[in-house]
């Protein structure tokens, strides 16, 4: 890797100031002026670096491709030579005339990607993530930062940083990058919990009902505060983007960005799903943003930062997003049980679950989770899903071992108190060690099997200790009533996609008929035993064809017509349901009530 010509000495209490202007937002160009404060001693040059990734979204995204027109000036306004020396690194040269500064850097950034982790500017608003927009000076990332805005008339700005004069201030570059902003004419709603101000900024027209939303979010915040014994921040911002079909969230220490469909706020399943997203990102204010492994702050923004714990950071958060909603009275326990049962079914139906452990899935997030392909289901299992099941099983295991006196709450609270509340990253193995300590027994076997290994926790055995049972519920078949017994149906073992009248194979699952027959993703299905291949025909075959019967699959592959014989497999069509165990002993029911109080 290239090095700056001379490592700059960084004096204390120097503030880098960014001014973000957007004179023509419809061009999607942020115009940024960066004032670099003087160095401690004259320098012969310095490097400007832009992150390649956004913390919380584990993929190298090469934000520097959107930077243009970068120039630098010395103290007297003299233009300085700038050379790009790496994909995300610009070198300002002063070799002939070393100086301390201050220096001024100007550049523009094209921002037209509407996701929670990128930046988006148009005539309606400007949304910014520091990782896409703000450079740091090599060696001076730990110095204070300020950001000011030069806004179009009638626009305002919301961001989680404290205001200082006409600007916002951050203690260091990490805090700046961790503080997304929203500019425009968005709606702003406010509430307080335990005296701490919370702001909700909503961009996009939707059907939100402000009073209900504020009441529900404040119940959520209170549930988090109850678990950890207080709120870990001085202020918190919910940045909400309403956009058709949008779905996504990103956590920050004092804020969250979420994107959701505009018409998601009428009471019902869609609203519950919106609350689930708020709850997930909110729980991250503790788990990930404060309870964090080494490398998760201060960050190296120039390369991948690996951890084997995303199952605990993301997956356990998926489990708590449900628990927190139950504890806040925002969903019924049955909804938590439905979500967990759905996760278990998806997990057990994924061939990759027996290939990739939770630890490996975490480690490989950078090259796998964010880059799924047709082979993913056969070799990978999401650390979100597997992690949520591990979290659930660990909670039940601890509760069973301690007769309900302790739970996974105690593990998280202890790791929080020991490390996070003192500003420290936790050491490797902290979850496992603390879990054993809380359970009062060695849980190495649990971690060997379910975290480092590829076994699935035995919910069939765990749930009865809580007065619950895992039941296989027959899947409905079209318009009929659900059958009384789980039916065995004909199985292709593939996922197809219908588009513009064409049926294409998207995934073929290992160990099932399409995969065994040599069919591949991308095959365009034309006919099944001489009958036009479409979704109706697939449904008809699933209903009427017998497992073991032969189907001639006619398809186009790279423009050639082929016919491939396939022998239909047998598939038991069921979903899981967690139901009260009618024969449960009193003790089990009592333990179950401590876990999910109102559930039975
Ligand atoms: Zn998350």
Coordinates of C-alpha atoms and ligand atoms in Angstrom, one line a residue:
X1 CA 0.0 0.0 0.0
X2 CA 1.2 3.5 -0.8
X3 CA 2.3 5.6 2.1
X4 CA 2.1 9.4 2.5
X5 CA 5.4 11.1 1.8
X6 CA 5.8 12.0 5.4
X7 CA 3.6 11.0 8.4
X8 CA 2.0 14.1 9.6
X9 CA 2.1 15.0 13.3
X10 CA -1.4 15.6 14.7
X11 CA -1.7 18.3 17.3
X12 CA -4.6 18.1 19.8
X13 CA -7.8 20.1 19.7
X14 CA -7.8 20.8 16.0
X15 CA -11.1 20.7 14.2
X16 CA -11.7 19.8 10.6
X17 CA -14.7 21.5 9.2
X18 CA -16.9 20.4 6.3
X19 CA -19.4 22.6 4.6
X20 CA -21.9 20.7 2.5
X21 CA -23.6 22.7 -0.2
X22 CA -26.2 21.6 -2.7
X23 CA -26.9 24.5 -5.0
X24 CA -28.5 22.3 -7.7
X25 CA -29.8 19.3 -5.9
X26 CA -31.5 18.0 -9.1
X27 CA -28.0 17.2 -10.4
X28 CA -27.4 14.9 -7.4
X29 CA -24.1 16.7 -6.7
X30 CA -23.1 17.5 -3.1
X31 CA -20.5 20.3 -3.2
X32 CA -18.2 19.9 -0.2
X33 CA -15.6 22.2 1.2
X34 CA -13.2 20.7 3.8
X35 CA -11.1 23.0 5.9
X36 CA -8.1 21.0 7.3
X37 CA -6.7 22.7 10.4
X38 CA -2.9 23.4 10.7
X39 CA -0.6 20.5 11.3
X40 CA 1.6 20.6 14.4
X41 CA 4.7 21.2 12.2
X42 CA 5.2 22.0 8.5
X43 CA 4.4 19.0 6.2
X44 CA 5.6 18.1 2.8
X45 CA 2.2 16.6 1.9
X46 CA -0.8 14.8 3.3
X47 CA -3.2 12.1 2.2
X48 CA -7.0 12.4 1.9
X49 CA -8.8 9.1 2.3
X50 CA -12.4 8.2 1.7
X51 CA -13.9 5.0 3.2
X52 CA -14.6 2.0 1.0
X53 CA -17.4 0.7 3.2
X54 CA -20.1 1.9 5.7
X55 CA -20.0 0.3 9.2
X56 CA -23.0 -1.9 9.6
X57 CA -23.1 -2.9 6.0
X58 CA -20.3 -5.4 5.5
X59 CA -19.3 -5.0 1.9
X60 CA -16.6 -3.0 0.1
X61 CA -18.6 -0.5 -2.0
X62 CA -15.9 1.8 -3.4
X63 CA -17.6 5.1 -2.7
X64 CA -14.6 7.0 -4.2
X65 CA -16.1 6.3 -7.6
X66 CA -18.6 9.1 -7.1
X67 CA -16.0 11.7 -6.2
X68 CA -15.1 14.4 -8.8
X69 CA -13.4 17.7 -9.2
X70 CA -11.1 17.5 -6.2
X71 CA -8.8 20.4 -5.6
X72 CA -6.6 21.7 -2.7
X73 CA -5.3 25.1 -1.7
X74 CA -2.7 26.2 0.7
X75 CA -3.0 28.9 3.4
X76 CA -2.8 31.8 1.0
X77 CA -5.2 30.2 -1.4
X78 CA -2.4 28.9 -3.6
X79 CA -3.5 25.8 -5.6
X80 CA -1.6 22.7 -4.5
X81 CA -0.9 19.6 -6.7
X82 CA -3.1 16.6 -6.0
X83 CA -2.4 13.1 -7.2
X84 CA -4.6 10.1 -6.9
X85 CA -2.4 7.3 -5.5
X86 CA -5.0 4.6 -4.6
X87 CA -8.6 4.0 -5.5
X88 CA -9.7 6.0 -2.4
X89 CA -6.6 8.0 -1.6
X90 CA -5.6 11.4 -2.9
X91 CA -2.2 12.9 -2.1
X92 CA -1.8 16.6 -1.6
X93 CA 1.9 17.6 -2.4
X94 CA 3.8 20.4 -0.8
X95 CA 7.3 18.9 -1.2
X96 CA 8.9 22.1 -2.4
X97 CA 7.3 24.3 0.1
X98 CA 6.4 22.5 3.4
X99 CA 3.7 24.3 5.4
X100 CA 1.5 23.7 8.4
X101 CA -1.8 24.8 6.8
X102 CA -4.7 25.4 7.1
X103 CA -5.6 23.8 3.8
X104 CA -8.8 23.9 1.9
X105 CA -10.0 20.9 -0.1
X106 CA -13.0 21.2 -2.5
X107 CA -14.8 18.3 -4.2
X108 CA -18.1 17.2 -5.5
X109 CA -19.8 13.9 -4.8
X110 CA -22.5 12.3 -7.1
X111 CA -25.2 11.0 -4.8
X112 CA -28.1 9.2 -6.4
X113 CA -28.4 5.9 -4.7
X114 CA -31.3 5.7 -2.3
X115 CA -30.4 3.1 0.3
X116 CA -29.8 3.6 4.0
X117 CA -26.0 3.1 3.6
X118 CA -25.4 5.5 0.6
X119 CA -26.2 9.1 -0.1
X120 CA -29.1 10.5 -2.1
X121 CA -29.7 14.0 -3.3
X122 CA -32.4 15.3 -5.6
X123 CA -34.9 18.1 -5.8
X124 CA -36.9 16.7 -2.8
X125 CA -34.2 16.1 -0.3
X126 CA -30.6 15.3 0.6
X127 CA -29.6 12.3 2.6
X128 CA -26.0 11.7 3.5
X129 CA -23.8 9.0 5.0
X130 CA -20.4 10.3 6.1
X131 CA -18.6 7.3 4.7
X132 CA -19.6 8.3 1.2
X133 CA -19.1 12.0 1.6
X134 CA -16.3 13.0 4.0
X135 CA -12.6 12.5 3.6
X136 CA -10.3 12.1 6.6
X137 CA -6.7 13.2 6.7
X138 CA -4.4 10.2 7.2
X139 CA -3.3 10.2 10.8
X140 CA -5.9 12.8 12.0
X141 CA -9.0 10.6 12.2
X142 CA -9.2 11.1 16.0
X143 CA -9.5 14.8 15.9
X144 CA -12.7 16.8 16.3
X145 CA -14.9 17.4 13.2
X146 CA -17.6 19.9 12.3
X147 CA -20.1 19.9 9.6
X148 CA -22.1 22.9 8.4
X149 CA -24.8 23.0 5.7
X150 CA -25.5 25.5 3.0
X151 CA -29.1 24.6 2.3
X152 CA -31.6 25.5 -0.5
X153 CA -34.3 27.9 0.6
X154 CA -36.9 26.3 2.8
X155 CA -34.9 23.2 3.7
X156 CA -33.8 22.1 7.1
X157 CA -31.4 19.5 8.4
X158 CA -31.8 16.8 10.9
X159 CA -28.8 14.8 12.2
X160 CA -27.9 13.1 15.5
X161 CA -24.8 15.3 16.3
X162 CA -25.0 18.1 18.8
X163 CA -25.3 21.6 17.4
X164 CA -22.5 24.1 17.9
X165 CA -23.2 27.5 16.5
X166 CA -24.5 27.1 13.0
X167 CA -22.9 23.7 12.6
X168 CA -22.9 20.2 14.1
X169 CA -19.8 18.8 16.0
X170 CA -18.4 15.3 16.3
X171 CA -15.7 14.2 18.7
X172 CA -13.8 12.4 15.9
X173 CA -14.1 11.1 12.4
X174 CA -15.9 7.9 13.6
X175 CA -18.7 9.9 15.2
X176 CA -19.0 12.0 12.0
X177 CA -19.4 8.9 9.8
X178 CA -21.8 7.4 12.3
X179 CA -24.1 10.4 12.0
X180 CA -26.2 10.4 8.8
X181 CA -28.1 13.6 7.9
X182 CA -31.4 14.4 6.2
X183 CA -32.0 17.8 4.6
X184 CA -35.1 19.0 2.9
X185 CA -38.7 19.6 3.9
X186 CA -39.2 16.4 5.9
X187 CA -41.6 16.1 8.8
X188 CA -40.1 16.3 12.2
X189 CA -41.7 14.7 15.3
X190 CA -40.3 14.7 18.8
X191 CA -40.7 12.9 22.0
X192 CA -38.7 12.3 25.2
X193 CA -38.1 9.2 27.2
X194 CA -36.5 9.5 30.6
X195 CA -35.7 13.1 29.7
X196 CA -33.7 12.1 26.6
X197 CA -34.9 13.8 23.4
X198 CA -35.8 11.6 20.4
X199 CA -36.4 13.0 17.0
X200 CA -38.3 11.3 14.1
X201 CA -37.6 12.8 10.6
X202 CA -39.8 11.4 7.9
X203 CA -39.1 12.0 4.2
X204 CA -41.7 10.9 1.6
X205 CA -45.5 10.9 1.7
X206 CA -47.0 8.1 3.6
X207 CA -49.9 7.1 5.8
X208 CA -48.2 7.5 9.2
X209 CA -50.3 8.4 12.1
X210 CA -48.0 10.6 14.2
X211 CA -49.6 10.1 17.6
X212 CA -49.6 6.4 17.3
X213 CA -46.1 6.2 15.9
X214 CA -44.7 8.4 18.7
X215 CA -46.6 6.4 21.4
X216 CA -45.3 3.1 19.9
X217 CA -41.7 4.3 19.5
X218 CA -41.6 5.6 23.0
X219 CA -42.8 2.3 24.3
X220 CA -40.1 0.6 22.3
X221 CA -37.4 2.9 23.7
X222 CA -38.7 2.3 27.3
X223 CA -38.5 -1.4 26.8
X224 CA -34.8 -1.1 25.7
X225 CA -34.0 1.2 28.7
X226 CA -35.7 -1.3 31.1
X227 CA -33.5 -4.1 29.9
X228 CA -30.2 -2.3 30.1
X229 CA -31.0 0.0 33.0
X230 CA -31.1 3.3 31.1
X231 CA -30.5 4.8 27.7
X232 CA -26.8 4.9 26.5
X233 CA -27.1 8.2 24.4
X234 CA -27.9 11.9 25.0
X235 CA -30.2 12.1 22.0
X236 CA -31.5 9.8 19.3
X237 CA -32.8 10.3 15.8
X238 CA -35.0 8.0 13.7
X239 CA -34.4 8.9 10.0
X240 CA -37.2 7.4 8.0
X241 CA -37.4 7.2 4.2
X242 CA -40.8 6.3 2.7
X243 CA -40.4 5.0 -0.8
X244 CA -42.4 2.3 -2.7
X245 CA -41.0 -1.2 -2.2
X246 CA -38.2 0.1 0.1
X247 CA -37.0 -2.0 3.0
X248 CA -33.8 -1.6 4.9
X249 CA -32.2 -0.2 8.0
X250 CA -28.8 0.8 9.3
X251 CA -27.8 1.3 12.9
X252 CA -25.8 4.1 14.5
X253 CA -24.8 5.0 18.1
X254 CA -27.4 7.8 18.4
X255 CA -29.6 7.2 15.4
X256 CA -31.0 4.8 12.8
X257 CA -31.9 5.1 9.2
X258 CA -34.7 3.0 8.0
X259 CA -36.4 2.8 4.6
X260 CA -39.9 1.4 4.2
X261 CA -43.0 1.4 2.0
X262 CA -45.1 4.6 2.4
X263 CA -48.3 2.8 3.2
X264 CA -47.1 0.7 6.0
X265 CA -48.6 2.4 9.0
X266 CA -52.2 1.2 9.2
X267 CA -52.4 -1.3 12.2
X268 CA -51.8 -4.9 11.0
X269 CA -49.0 -7.1 9.7
X270 CA -47.3 -4.4 7.6
X271 CA -47.2 -2.0 10.6
X272 CA -45.8 -4.8 12.8
X273 CA -43.1 -5.3 10.2
X274 CA -42.3 -1.6 10.3
X275 CA -42.0 -1.7 14.1
X276 CA -39.9 -4.8 13.8
X277 CA -37.4 -2.8 11.7
X278 CA -37.4 0.2 14.1
X279 CA -36.9 -2.3 17.0
X280 CA -34.0 -4.1 15.2
X281 CA -32.1 -1.0 14.5
X282 CA -32.8 0.4 17.9
X283 CA -31.6 -2.7 19.7
X284 CA -28.3 -2.1 17.8
X285 CA -27.8 1.1 19.9
X286 CA -26.5 -1.5 22.5
X287 CA -25.7 -4.7 20.5
X288 CA -23.2 -3.8 17.7
X289 CA -22.8 -0.1 18.4
X290 CA -21.7 -0.4 22.0
X291 CA -21.4 -4.2 22.7
X292 CA -18.9 -4.6 19.9
X293 CA -16.0 -6.8 19.0
X294 CA -12.4 -5.6 18.3
X295 CA -12.2 -3.6 15.1
X296 CA -15.8 -2.2 15.4
X297 CA -14.7 1.2 16.4
X298 CA -12.3 2.8 15.8
X299 CA -12.8 1.5 12.3
X300 CA -10.4 0.8 9.5
X301 CA -12.4 2.3 6.6
X302 CA -10.0 1.1 3.9
X303 CA -10.6 -2.6 4.1
X304 CA -12.7 -5.5 5.4
X305 CA -13.0 -5.7 9.2
X306 CA -13.6 -9.3 10.1
X307 CA -15.5 -10.8 13.0
X308 CA -16.8 -14.3 13.7
X309 CA -19.6 -12.8 15.8
X310 CA -22.1 -11.3 13.4
X311 CA -24.5 -14.2 14.4
X312 CA -24.5 -12.7 17.9
X313 CA -24.5 -9.1 16.8
X314 CA -27.1 -9.4 14.0
X315 CA -28.9 -12.7 14.7
X316 CA -29.4 -12.1 18.4
X317 CA -30.6 -8.7 17.6
X318 CA -33.2 -10.3 15.3
X319 CA -34.4 -12.4 18.3
X320 CA -34.5 -9.3 20.5
X321 CA -36.3 -7.2 17.9
X322 CA -39.2 -9.6 18.5
X323 CA -38.8 -9.8 22.3
X324 CA -38.6 -6.0 22.7
X325 CA -41.8 -5.6 20.7
X326 CA -43.5 -8.1 23.0
X327 CA -42.2 -6.4 26.1
X328 CA -43.3 -3.0 24.8
X329 CA -46.8 -4.4 24.2
X330 CA -46.4 -3.7 20.5
X331 CA -47.0 -7.3 19.4
X332 CA -48.4 -10.4 20.9
X333 CA -46.2 -13.3 21.9
X334 CA -47.8 -15.4 19.2
X335 CA -46.2 -13.1 16.6
X336 CA -42.8 -13.8 18.1
X337 CA -43.4 -17.5 18.0
X338 CA -44.6 -17.2 14.4
X339 CA -41.4 -15.4 13.3
X340 CA -39.1 -17.8 15.1
X341 CA -41.0 -20.8 13.7
X342 CA -40.7 -19.3 10.2
X343 CA -37.0 -18.8 10.7
X344 CA -36.6 -22.4 11.8
X345 CA -38.4 -23.8 8.8
X346 CA -36.4 -21.6 6.4
X347 CA -33.2 -22.7 8.1
X348 CA -34.0 -26.4 8.0
X349 CA -34.9 -26.1 4.3
X350 CA -31.6 -24.5 3.4
X351 CA -29.0 -27.0 2.3
X352 CA -26.2 -24.5 3.1
X353 CA -27.2 -24.7 6.8
X354 CA -25.3 -28.0 7.0
X355 CA -22.3 -26.5 5.2
X356 CA -21.6 -23.1 6.7
X357 CA -21.4 -22.5 10.5
X358 CA -22.6 -19.3 12.2
X359 CA -19.0 -18.2 12.7
X360 CA -18.0 -18.7 9.1
X361 CA -21.1 -17.0 7.8
X362 CA -20.2 -14.1 10.0
X363 CA -16.6 -14.0 8.8
X364 CA -17.6 -14.3 5.2
X365 CA -20.3 -11.6 5.3
X366 CA -18.1 -9.5 3.0
X367 CA -18.0 -11.9 0.2
X368 CA -21.2 -13.9 0.7
X369 CA -24.1 -12.4 2.6
X370 CA -24.1 -9.1 0.6
X371 CA -23.3 -10.9 -2.7
X372 CA -25.8 -13.8 -2.9
X373 CA -25.8 -15.9 -6.1
X374 CA -27.6 -19.0 -7.3
X375 CA -25.3 -21.2 -5.3
X376 CA -25.8 -19.4 -2.0
X377 CA -28.6 -21.6 -0.6
X378 CA -26.4 -24.7 -1.2
X379 CA -23.3 -23.4 0.6
X380 CA -24.4 -20.6 2.9
X381 CA -26.8 -19.8 5.7
X382 CA -27.5 -16.3 6.8
X383 CA -26.0 -15.2 10.2
X384 CA -29.2 -13.3 10.7
X385 CA -31.4 -16.3 10.6
X386 CA -29.1 -18.8 12.1
X387 CA -28.0 -16.3 14.7
X388 CA -31.6 -15.6 15.7
X389 CA -32.2 -19.3 16.3
X390 CA -29.0 -19.6 18.3
X391 CA -30.1 -16.6 20.4
X392 CA -33.5 -18.2 21.0
X393 CA -31.9 -21.6 21.9
X394 CA -29.3 -19.9 24.1
X395 CA -32.1 -17.9 25.9
X396 CA -34.1 -21.1 26.5
X397 CA -31.0 -23.1 27.6
X398 CA -30.0 -20.5 30.2
X399 CA -33.6 -20.1 31.4
X400 CA -33.9 -23.9 31.8
X401 CA -30.5 -24.3 33.5
X402 CA -31.3 -21.5 36.0
X403 CA -35.0 -22.4 36.5
X404 CA -35.9 -19.1 35.0
X405 CA -33.8 -17.0 37.3
X406 CA -31.5 -15.9 34.5
X407 CA -31.7 -15.4 30.7
X408 CA -29.9 -14.2 27.6
X409 CA -30.7 -10.7 28.9
X410 CA -28.2 -11.2 31.6
X411 CA -25.5 -12.2 29.1
X412 CA -26.0 -9.0 27.1
X413 CA -26.3 -6.8 30.1
X414 CA -23.1 -8.2 31.6
X415 CA -21.1 -7.8 28.4
X416 CA -22.5 -4.3 28.1
X417 CA -21.6 -3.3 31.7
X418 CA -18.1 -5.0 31.6
X419 CA -16.9 -3.6 28.3
X420 CA -19.3 -1.4 26.4
X421 CA -20.3 1.0 29.2
X422 CA -16.5 1.6 29.7
X423 CA -16.1 2.4 26.0
X424 CA -14.3 -0.9 25.4
X425 CA -14.7 -3.5 22.7
X426 CA -15.3 -6.9 24.2
X427 CA -12.5 -9.5 23.9
X428 CA -12.8 -12.6 21.6
X429 CA -15.0 -15.3 23.2
X430 CA -16.8 -12.8 25.6
X431 CA -20.3 -14.0 24.6
X432 CA -19.4 -17.7 25.2
X433 CA -17.6 -17.1 28.5
X434 CA -20.4 -14.8 29.8
X435 CA -23.1 -17.2 28.7
X436 CA -21.5 -20.1 30.6
X437 CA -21.1 -17.8 33.6
X438 CA -24.8 -16.7 33.5
X439 CA -26.0 -20.3 32.9
X440 CA -23.9 -21.6 35.8
X441 CA -22.6 -24.4 33.6
X442 CA -20.1 -24.9 30.8
X443 CA -21.7 -24.1 27.4
X444 CA -18.7 -25.1 25.3
X445 CA -20.7 -28.0 23.9
X446 CA -23.6 -25.6 22.8
X447 CA -21.1 -23.3 21.0
X448 CA -19.2 -26.2 19.5
X449 CA -22.4 -27.6 18.0
X450 CA -24.5 -24.6 17.0
X451 CA -22.0 -21.7 16.6
X452 CA -18.8 -23.3 15.4
X453 CA -20.5 -26.4 14.1
X454 CA -23.5 -26.7 11.7
X455 CA -26.0 -28.4 13.9
X456 CA -29.4 -26.8 14.5
X457 CA -30.5 -26.4 18.1
X458 CA -33.1 -29.1 19.1
X459 CA -36.2 -26.9 19.6
X460 CA -38.3 -30.1 19.7
X461 CA -36.6 -30.9 23.0
X462 CA -36.1 -27.3 24.3
X463 CA -39.7 -26.0 24.0
X464 CA -41.5 -28.6 26.2
X465 CA -39.5 -27.4 29.2
X466 CA -41.4 -24.1 28.7
X467 CA -44.8 -25.7 28.1
X468 CA -44.6 -25.3 24.4
X469 CA -44.3 -27.7 21.6
X470 CA -43.1 -27.5 18.0
X471 CA -45.7 -28.8 15.6
X472 CA -45.6 -29.5 11.9
X473 CA -48.7 -27.8 10.4
X474 CA -49.9 -29.1 7.0
X475 CA -49.4 -26.5 4.3
X476 CA -52.5 -25.2 2.6
X477 CA -53.0 -26.3 -1.0
X478 CA -54.4 -23.4 -3.0
X479 CA -58.0 -22.6 -2.2
X480 CA -58.8 -25.8 -0.2
X481 CA -58.9 -25.9 3.6
X482 CA -55.6 -27.1 5.1
X483 CA -55.4 -30.9 5.0
X484 CA -55.7 -32.8 8.2
X485 CA -52.3 -34.4 7.8
X486 CA -49.0 -33.3 6.4
X487 CA -49.1 -34.3 2.7
X488 CA -46.2 -35.6 0.7
X489 CA -46.1 -33.8 -2.6
X490 CA -44.1 -34.0 -5.8
X491 CA -40.9 -32.0 -5.6
X492 CA -38.7 -30.3 -8.2
X493 CA -36.4 -28.8 -5.6
X494 CA -36.0 -25.6 -7.5
X495 CA -37.0 -21.9 -7.3
X496 CA -38.3 -20.4 -10.5
X497 CA -39.1 -16.9 -11.6
X498 CA -41.8 -15.9 -14.0
X499 CA -41.2 -12.7 -16.0
X500 CA -42.7 -11.5 -19.3
X501 CA -44.3 -14.9 -19.9
X502 CA -41.0 -16.7 -19.4
X503 CA -40.3 -19.2 -16.6
X504 CA -36.6 -19.3 -15.5
X505 CA -34.9 -21.5 -13.0
X506 CA -33.3 -19.3 -10.3
X507 CA -32.0 -21.8 -7.7
X508 CA -31.6 -25.6 -7.7
X509 CA -31.2 -27.0 -4.2
X510 CA -28.5 -29.5 -3.5
X511 CA -29.7 -33.1 -3.0
X512 CA -33.1 -32.4 -4.6
X513 CA -34.4 -33.4 -8.1
X514 CA -33.5 -30.4 -10.3
X515 CA -30.0 -30.2 -9.0
X516 CA -29.5 -34.0 -9.3
X517 CA -30.8 -33.9 -12.9
X518 CA -28.2 -31.3 -13.8
X519 CA -30.5 -28.3 -14.2
X520 CA -29.0 -24.9 -13.6
X521 CA -29.8 -21.4 -12.7
X522 CA -30.6 -19.5 -15.9
X523 CA -32.3 -22.4 -17.6
X524 CA -35.3 -21.0 -19.4
X525 CA -38.1 -23.6 -18.9
X526 CA -40.2 -24.2 -22.0
X527 CA -42.2 -27.3 -21.3
X528 CA -42.8 -30.0 -18.7
X529 CA -43.5 -33.4 -20.4
X530 CA -44.8 -31.5 -23.5
X531 CA -47.0 -29.1 -21.6
X532 CA -46.1 -25.4 -21.6
X533 CA -44.1 -24.6 -18.5
X534 CA -45.7 -21.8 -16.5
X535 CA -46.7 -21.2 -12.8
X536 CA -50.1 -22.9 -13.2
X537 CA -48.6 -26.0 -14.6
X538 CA -46.0 -26.1 -11.8
X539 CA -48.8 -25.9 -9.2
X540 CA -50.9 -28.5 -11.0
X541 CA -47.9 -30.9 -11.1
X542 CA -47.2 -30.3 -7.4
X543 CA -50.8 -31.2 -6.7
X544 CA -51.3 -34.1 -9.0
X545 CA -48.0 -35.7 -10.0
X546 CA -46.7 -38.6 -8.0
X547 CA -43.3 -38.5 -6.3
X548 CA -41.0 -40.8 -8.2
X549 CA -42.6 -40.1 -11.6
X550 CA -40.6 -38.8 -14.5
X551 CA -40.9 -35.4 -16.1
X552 CA -39.2 -34.4 -19.4
X553 CA -38.0 -30.8 -18.8
X554 CA -37.6 -28.9 -22.1
X555 CA -35.5 -25.8 -21.7
X556 CA -33.4 -23.2 -23.5
X557 CA -29.8 -23.0 -22.2
X558 CA -27.6 -20.4 -23.9
X559 CA -29.9 -20.4 -26.8
X560 CA -30.1 -24.1 -27.4
X561 CA -33.1 -26.3 -26.9
X562 CA -32.6 -29.3 -24.6
X563 CA -34.7 -31.9 -22.9
X564 CA -33.6 -33.2 -19.5
X565 CA -35.3 -36.1 -17.7
X566 CA -36.1 -35.4 -14.1
X567 CA -37.5 -37.8 -11.4
X568 CA -39.8 -35.9 -9.1
X569 CA -38.9 -36.1 -5.4
X570 CA -41.1 -36.4 -2.3
X571 CA -41.5 -33.3 -0.2
X572 CA -43.4 -33.1 3.0
X573 CA -45.4 -29.9 2.8
X574 CA -45.6 -28.3 6.3
X575 CA -44.7 -25.2 8.2
X576 CA -43.7 -25.1 11.9
X577 CA -46.0 -23.8 14.6
X578 CA -45.1 -23.3 18.2
X579 CA -48.2 -24.5 20.2
X580 CA -49.1 -24.9 23.8
X581 CA -48.0 -28.4 25.0
X582 CA -51.2 -29.7 26.5
X583 CA -49.5 -32.2 28.7
X584 CA -47.0 -29.7 30.1
X585 CA -46.2 -29.9 33.8
X586 CA -46.9 -26.9 36.0
X587 CA -43.2 -26.1 36.3
X588 CA -42.8 -26.0 32.6
X589 CA -45.8 -23.6 32.2
X590 CA -44.4 -21.4 34.9
X591 CA -41.0 -21.2 33.1
X592 CA -42.8 -20.4 29.9
X593 CA -44.7 -17.6 31.5
X594 CA -41.4 -16.0 32.7
X595 CA -40.1 -16.1 29.2
X596 CA -43.3 -14.8 27.4
X597 CA -45.5 -13.5 30.2
X598 CA -48.9 -13.2 28.4
X599 CA -48.5 -16.0 26.0
X600 CA -50.5 -18.7 27.7
Ligands
LIG1 ZN1 -29.0 -5.4 12.1

